[in-house]
PDB file of C-alpha atoms in Angstrom:
ATOM      1  CA  MET A 198      36.036 -48.540 -13.222  1.00 54.00           C
ATOM      2  CA  LYS A 199      34.781 -52.028 -12.308  1.00 57.00           C
ATOM      3  CA  LEU A 200      35.683 -54.633 -15.190  1.00 65.00           C
ATOM      4  CA  PRO A 201      34.427 -58.458 -14.891  1.00 62.00           C
ATOM      5  CA  ASP A 202      36.763 -60.639 -13.151  1.00 64.00           C
ATOM      6  CA  GLY A 203      39.518 -62.104 -14.866  1.00 66.00           C
ATOM      7  CA  HIS A 204      39.890 -58.950 -17.273  1.00 74.00           C
ATOM      8  CA  ASN A 205      42.335 -56.105 -17.234  1.00 85.00           C
ATOM      9  CA  LEU A 206      43.045 -53.332 -19.317  1.00 90.00           C
ATOM     10  CA  ARG A 207      45.537 -53.518 -22.472  1.00 93.00           C
ATOM     11  CA  ILE A 208      47.433 -49.902 -22.445  1.00 94.00           C
ATOM     12  CA  GLU A 209      48.434 -48.586 -25.681  1.00 96.00           C
ATOM     13  CA  VAL A 210      50.849 -45.178 -26.039  1.00 95.00           C
ATOM     14  CA  GLU A 211      51.195 -43.391 -29.205  1.00 96.00           C
ATOM     15  CA  ILE A 212      53.750 -40.540 -29.023  1.00 95.00           C
ATOM     16  CA  GLY A 213      53.624 -37.940 -31.549  1.00 94.00           C
ATOM     17  CA  THR A 214      56.404 -35.624 -32.918  1.00 91.00           C
ATOM     18  CA  ILE A 215      57.236 -32.250 -32.158  1.00 86.00           C
ATOM     19  CA  ASN A 216      56.467 -29.809 -35.090  1.00 82.00           C
ATOM     20  CA  ARG A 217      59.121 -29.970 -37.764  1.00 83.00           C
ATOM     21  CA  GLY A 218      58.867 -26.391 -38.371  1.00 85.00           C
ATOM     22  CA  LEU A 219      60.134 -25.582 -34.840  1.00 87.00           C
ATOM     23  CA  LYS A 220      63.340 -23.956 -34.406  1.00 89.00           C
ATOM     24  CA  LEU A 221      64.514 -24.593 -30.862  1.00 90.00           C
ATOM     25  CA  ALA A 222      67.961 -23.969 -29.598  1.00 92.00           C
ATOM     26  CA  PRO A 223      70.348 -26.986 -28.825  1.00 92.00           C
ATOM     27  CA  CYS A 224      69.211 -27.737 -25.216  1.00 93.00           C
ATOM     28  CA  ASP A 225      71.828 -29.647 -22.530  1.00 94.00           C
ATOM     29  CA  LYS A 226      69.168 -31.024 -20.554  1.00 95.00           C
ATOM     30  CA  ALA A 227      65.344 -31.154 -21.074  1.00 94.00           C
ATOM     31  CA  GLU A 228      62.683 -32.499 -18.563  1.00 95.00           C
ATOM     32  CA  PRO A 229      59.181 -33.528 -19.289  1.00 94.00           C
ATOM     33  CA  PHE A 230      55.798 -32.147 -17.680  1.00 95.00           C
ATOM     34  CA  LEU A 231      52.221 -32.438 -17.176  1.00 94.00           C
ATOM     35  CA  PRO A 232      50.712 -29.110 -17.923  1.00 90.00           C
ATOM     36  CA  GLY A 233      48.178 -28.155 -15.279  1.00 88.00           C
ATOM     37  CA  SER A 234      45.433 -30.570 -14.520  1.00 87.00           C
ATOM     38  CA  THR A 235      46.392 -32.909 -17.628  1.00 86.00           C
ATOM     39  CA  ARG A 236      45.498 -36.580 -17.105  1.00 87.00           C
ATOM     40  CA  LEU A 237      47.413 -39.441 -19.476  1.00 88.00           C
ATOM     41  CA  TRP A 238      43.920 -40.700 -20.774  1.00 91.00           C
ATOM     42  CA  GLY A 239      42.827 -40.530 -24.133  1.00 92.00           C
ATOM     43  CA  ARG A 240      44.588 -37.513 -26.162  1.00 93.00           C
ATOM     44  CA  ALA A 241      46.687 -35.281 -24.229  1.00 93.00           C
ATOM     45  CA  ASN A 242      50.060 -33.374 -24.577  1.00 94.00           C
ATOM     46  CA  VAL A 243      53.279 -33.970 -22.531  1.00 95.00           C
ATOM     47  CA  GLY A 244      55.292 -30.777 -22.035  1.00 94.00           C
ATOM     48  CA  LEU A 245      58.914 -30.669 -22.497  1.00 93.00           C
ATOM     49  CA  ARG A 246      60.787 -27.689 -21.206  1.00 95.00           C
ATOM     50  CA  CYS A 247      64.679 -27.035 -21.955  1.00 94.00           C
ATOM     51  CA  VAL A 248      66.232 -26.359 -18.138  1.00 94.00           C
ATOM     52  CA  ALA A 249      69.882 -26.218 -18.944  1.00 93.00           C
ATOM     53  CA  GLY A 250      71.662 -24.567 -22.458  1.00 89.00           C
ATOM     54  CA  ALA A 251      68.322 -22.529 -23.673  1.00 91.00           C
ATOM     55  CA  ARG A 252      64.853 -21.530 -22.720  1.00 92.00           C
ATOM     56  CA  TRP A 253      62.212 -22.880 -24.573  1.00 94.00           C
ATOM     57  CA  THR A 254      59.072 -25.014 -23.609  1.00 94.00           C
ATOM     58  CA  THR A 255      57.168 -27.205 -26.405  1.00 94.00           C
ATOM     59  CA  PHE A 256      54.336 -30.120 -26.520  1.00 93.00           C
ATOM     60  CA  ILE A 257      54.347 -33.505 -27.589  1.00 94.00           C
ATOM     61  CA  PRO A 258      50.841 -34.790 -28.498  1.00 95.00           C
ATOM     62  CA  VAL A 259      50.125 -38.354 -26.768  1.00 96.00           C
ATOM     63  CA  ARG A 260      47.347 -40.896 -26.964  1.00 96.00           C
ATOM     64  CA  VAL A 261      46.680 -43.301 -24.458  1.00 95.00           C
ATOM     65  CA  ALA A 262      44.334 -46.056 -25.051  1.00 96.00           C
ATOM     66  CA  ALA A 263      43.310 -48.507 -22.649  1.00 94.00           C
ATOM     67  CA  TRP A 264      41.549 -51.758 -24.517  1.00 95.00           C
ATOM     68  CA  GLY A 265      39.190 -53.795 -22.178  1.00 93.00           C
ATOM     69  CA  PRO A 266      35.703 -55.509 -22.601  1.00 94.00           C
ATOM     70  CA  ALA A 267      32.718 -53.380 -22.381  1.00 94.00           C
ATOM     71  CA  LEU A 268      28.778 -53.704 -23.330  1.00 95.00           C
ATOM     72  CA  VAL A 269      28.108 -52.459 -26.920  1.00 97.00           C
ATOM     73  CA  ALA A 270      24.491 -52.113 -28.231  1.00 97.00           C
ATOM     74  CA  ARG A 271      23.281 -54.412 -30.843  1.00 97.00           C
ATOM     75  CA  SER A 272      20.854 -52.024 -32.284  1.00 97.00           C
ATOM     76  CA  MET A 273      19.846 -48.745 -31.638  1.00 97.00           C
ATOM     77  CA  LEU A 274      18.490 -48.253 -27.989  1.00 97.00           C
ATOM     78  CA  PRO A 275      16.152 -45.317 -27.640  1.00 97.00           C
ATOM     79  CA  ALA A 276      16.464 -42.632 -24.437  1.00 95.00           C
ATOM     80  CA  GLY A 277      14.234 -44.054 -21.522  1.00 90.00           C
ATOM     81  CA  ARG A 278      14.439 -47.390 -22.327  1.00 92.00           C
ATOM     82  CA  VAL A 279      15.145 -50.158 -19.378  1.00 90.00           C
ATOM     83  CA  PRO A 280      18.309 -51.756 -21.196  1.00 94.00           C
ATOM     84  CA  GLN A 281      18.029 -55.820 -21.003  1.00 92.00           C
ATOM     85  CA  LEU A 282      21.327 -57.677 -21.091  1.00 90.00           C
ATOM     86  CA  ASP A 283      20.249 -59.033 -24.678  1.00 94.00           C
ATOM     87  CA  ASP A 284      20.776 -55.501 -25.900  1.00 96.00           C
ATOM     88  CA  PHE A 285      24.296 -55.633 -25.796  1.00 96.00           C
ATOM     89  CA  VAL A 286      27.298 -57.697 -26.622  1.00 95.00           C
ATOM     90  CA  VAL A 287      30.544 -57.587 -24.994  1.00 93.00           C
ATOM     91  CA  GLN A 288      33.411 -56.430 -27.155  1.00 95.00           C
ATOM     92  CA  GLU A 289      36.815 -54.984 -26.716  1.00 95.00           C
ATOM     93  CA  VAL A 290      36.737 -51.217 -26.699  1.00 96.00           C
ATOM     94  CA  ASP A 291      39.066 -48.146 -25.688  1.00 96.00           C
ATOM     95  CA  TRP A 292      37.816 -47.026 -22.326  1.00 94.00           C
ATOM     96  CA  ALA A 293      40.043 -43.908 -22.536  1.00 94.00           C
ATOM     97  CA  ALA A 294      37.983 -42.703 -25.684  1.00 93.00           C
ATOM     98  CA  ASN A 295      35.145 -41.177 -23.630  1.00 90.00           C
ATOM     99  CA  ARG A 296      34.846 -38.884 -20.743  1.00 86.00           C
ATOM    100  CA  SER A 297      33.190 -41.388 -18.638  1.00 90.00           C
ATOM    101  CA  ALA A 298      33.993 -45.259 -18.163  1.00 89.00           C
ATOM    102  CA  PRO A 299      32.167 -47.892 -20.338  1.00 94.00           C
ATOM    103  CA  ILE A 300      29.940 -50.247 -18.472  1.00 93.00           C
ATOM    104  CA  ALA A 301      31.495 -53.988 -18.616  1.00 90.00           C
ATOM    105  CA  ASN A 302      29.835 -55.294 -15.711  1.00 88.00           C
ATOM    106  CA  ARG A 303      25.935 -56.697 -16.698  1.00 86.00           C
ATOM    107  CA  ASN A 304      24.802 -56.194 -13.168  1.00 86.00           C
ATOM    108  CA  LEU A 305      25.246 -52.562 -13.271  1.00 86.00           C
ATOM    109  CA  LEU A 306      22.154 -52.444 -15.593  1.00 88.00           C
ATOM    110  CA  ASP A 307      19.510 -53.603 -12.893  1.00 87.00           C
ATOM    111  CA  GLY A 308      17.057 -50.855 -11.910  1.00 85.00           C
ATOM    112  CA  ARG A 309      18.405 -48.399 -14.739  1.00 91.00           C
ATOM    113  CA  GLU A 310      16.987 -46.914 -17.512  1.00 92.00           C
ATOM    114  CA  LEU A 311      18.940 -45.101 -20.887  1.00 95.00           C
ATOM    115  CA  ILE A 312      19.152 -41.278 -20.465  1.00 94.00           C
ATOM    116  CA  ARG A 313      20.111 -40.563 -24.201  1.00 95.00           C
ATOM    117  CA  PRO A 314      20.127 -42.947 -27.174  1.00 97.00           C
ATOM    118  CA  ILE A 315      22.711 -45.467 -27.972  1.00 97.00           C
ATOM    119  CA  ALA A 316      23.788 -45.907 -31.757  1.00 97.00           C
ATOM    120  CA  ALA A 317      24.138 -49.338 -32.617  1.00 97.00           C
ATOM    121  CA  GLY A 318      27.910 -50.488 -31.815  1.00 96.00           C
ATOM    122  CA  GLN A 319      28.620 -47.665 -29.627  1.00 96.00           C
ATOM    123  CA  PRO A 320      29.735 -48.643 -25.970  1.00 96.00           C
ATOM    124  CA  LEU A 321      27.056 -47.863 -23.066  1.00 96.00           C
ATOM    125  CA  LEU A 322      28.968 -45.370 -20.861  1.00 95.00           C
ATOM    126  CA  THR A 323      28.063 -44.621 -17.410  1.00 92.00           C
ATOM    127  CA  GLU A 324      26.768 -41.338 -18.194  1.00 93.00           C
ATOM    128  CA  TYR A 325      24.202 -42.822 -20.039  1.00 95.00           C
ATOM    129  CA  LEU A 326      22.301 -44.215 -17.272  1.00 93.00           C
ATOM    130  CA  ARG A 327      20.276 -43.328 -14.458  1.00 89.00           C
ATOM    131  CA  ILE A 328      18.428 -45.045 -11.728  1.00 86.00           C
ATOM    132  CA  ALA A 329      15.028 -46.030 -13.377  1.00 84.00           C
ATOM    133  CA  PRO A 330      12.012 -43.965 -11.558  1.00 87.00           C
ATOM    134  CA  THR A 331       9.456 -46.182  -9.940  1.00 87.00           C
ATOM    135  CA  VAL A 332       6.809 -43.649 -10.394  1.00 90.00           C
ATOM    136  CA  ARG A 333       6.520 -41.196 -13.616  1.00 89.00           C
ATOM    137  CA  ALA A 334       4.539 -38.052 -14.329  1.00 92.00           C
ATOM    138  CA  GLY A 335       0.705 -38.583 -14.589  1.00 92.00           C
ATOM    139  CA  ASP A 336       0.995 -42.051 -12.539  1.00 92.00           C
ATOM    140  CA  PRO A 337      -1.753 -42.273 -10.107  1.00 94.00           C
ATOM    141  CA  VAL A 338      -0.050 -43.080  -6.589  1.00 94.00           C
ATOM    142  CA  PRO A 339      -1.281 -43.811  -3.271  1.00 94.00           C
ATOM    143  CA  VAL A 340       0.139 -41.165  -0.218  1.00 93.00           C
ATOM    144  CA  ILE A 341       0.519 -42.088   3.046  1.00 92.00           C
ATOM    145  CA  LEU A 342       0.530 -38.868   5.292  1.00 90.00           C
ATOM    146  CA  GLU A 343       2.005 -40.007   8.436  1.00 88.00           C
ATOM    147  CA  GLY A 344       2.278 -38.384  11.825  1.00 87.00           C
ATOM    148  CA  GLU A 345       2.177 -38.639  15.680  1.00 88.00           C
ATOM    149  CA  GLY A 346      -0.332 -41.434  16.080  1.00 88.00           C
ATOM    150  CA  PHE A 347      -1.952 -41.142  12.791  1.00 89.00           C
ATOM    151  CA  SER A 348      -1.808 -42.506   9.424  1.00 89.00           C
ATOM    152  CA  ILE A 349      -4.095 -41.653   6.103  1.00 91.00           C
ATOM    153  CA  GLY A 350      -4.035 -42.969   2.858  1.00 92.00           C
ATOM    154  CA  ILE A 351      -5.548 -40.994  -0.048  1.00 92.00           C
ATOM    155  CA  GLU A 352      -4.819 -41.079  -4.117  1.00 93.00           C
ATOM    156  CA  ALA A 353      -3.032 -38.583  -5.765  1.00 94.00           C
ATOM    157  CA  VAL A 354      -1.184 -38.295  -9.146  1.00 94.00           C
ATOM    158  CA  ALA A 355       2.688 -37.672  -9.479  1.00 94.00           C
ATOM    159  CA  LEU A 356       3.718 -34.563 -11.133  1.00 94.00           C
ATOM    160  CA  SER A 357       7.049 -35.647 -11.955  1.00 92.00           C
ATOM    161  CA  ALA A 358       9.279 -38.937 -12.225  1.00 89.00           C
ATOM    162  CA  ALA A 359      11.218 -40.103  -8.989  1.00 89.00           C
ATOM    163  CA  ALA A 360      13.290 -43.386  -8.074  1.00 86.00           C
ATOM    164  CA  ASP A 361      12.498 -45.102  -4.899  1.00 87.00           C
ATOM    165  CA  GLY A 362      13.966 -42.866  -1.830  1.00 89.00           C
ATOM    166  CA  GLN A 363      13.362 -39.752  -3.988  1.00 91.00           C
ATOM    167  CA  GLN A 364      11.586 -36.369  -3.518  1.00 93.00           C
ATOM    168  CA  VAL A 365       8.642 -36.092  -5.896  1.00 94.00           C
ATOM    169  CA  ARG A 366       5.438 -33.598  -6.283  1.00 94.00           C
ATOM    170  CA  VAL A 367       1.882 -35.076  -6.232  1.00 95.00           C
ATOM    171  CA  ARG A 368      -1.650 -33.335  -6.644  1.00 95.00           C
ATOM    172  CA  THR A 369      -4.336 -34.701  -4.570  1.00 92.00           C
ATOM    173  CA  GLY A 370      -7.959 -34.905  -6.209  1.00 90.00           C
ATOM    174  CA  THR A 371      -8.713 -31.366  -4.723  1.00 92.00           C
ATOM    175  CA  GLY A 372      -5.745 -29.978  -6.369  1.00 93.00           C
ATOM    176  CA  LYS A 373      -3.577 -29.524  -3.599  1.00 92.00           C
ATOM    177  CA  VAL A 374       0.274 -30.327  -4.208  1.00 94.00           C
ATOM    178  CA  LEU A 375       2.342 -31.930  -1.791  1.00 92.00           C
ATOM    179  CA  ASN A 376       6.016 -33.265  -1.424  1.00 93.00           C
ATOM    180  CA  GLY A 377       6.855 -36.585  -0.280  1.00 93.00           C
ATOM    181  CA  THR A 378       9.426 -39.331  -0.581  1.00 93.00           C
ATOM    182  CA  VAL A 379       8.943 -42.273  -3.178  1.00 93.00           C
ATOM    183  CA  ASP A 380       8.703 -45.712  -1.187  1.00 90.00           C
ATOM    184  CA  GLY A 381       7.810 -48.574  -3.670  1.00 83.00           C
ATOM    185  CA  ARG A 382       5.079 -47.743  -5.556  1.00 82.00           C
ATOM    186  CA  SER A 383       3.642 -45.221  -2.744  1.00 89.00           C
ATOM    187  CA  VAL A 384       4.626 -41.743  -1.873  1.00 92.00           C
ATOM    188  CA  LYS A 385       5.142 -40.920   2.036  1.00 92.00           C
ATOM    189  CA  ILE A 386       4.705 -37.850   3.569  1.00 89.00           C
ATOM    190  CA  LEU A 387       5.751 -37.068   7.432  1.00 84.00           C
ATOM    191  CA  ARG A 388       4.072 -34.597   9.388  1.00 78.00           C
TER     192      ARG A 388
END
């Protein structure tokens, strides 16, 4: 989680109550515990175990909110869009309300695209972005075949989308399918 300089998260904790219908035996000493892989982030349960005077275990619901600045969509943004700074406003949101962290740093938008639509008023989460492909399926791309002492250039068509440095399959004019690595707007194949 990267917050802009000078910003911190404001933590709020709400502790629920034990079910009033429970009939628990009197306890001399109780100890709290966190079940399994529970994280105290968002909604969770804290266990309470009687260790002296009786033998029982119960759970208390808790909610941990972590309020801080995040980019929030001004309007509906479709999947596949390369987000722009003007698409968002900075608002305070609960960072613990979602599985992944909201994005607060506008620099993290560079070279990214949305993998799912975002509704107006919804925070931009890290899981909603991926590196924007530099080559998309159907794009004509120059292919450079390189080997020891030679380099050949041909034209081909990308069969899938890929970002710089990623593998992509291309089809040459003769129908041959090759695998290569995206390098800017071209595809390199080393032999």
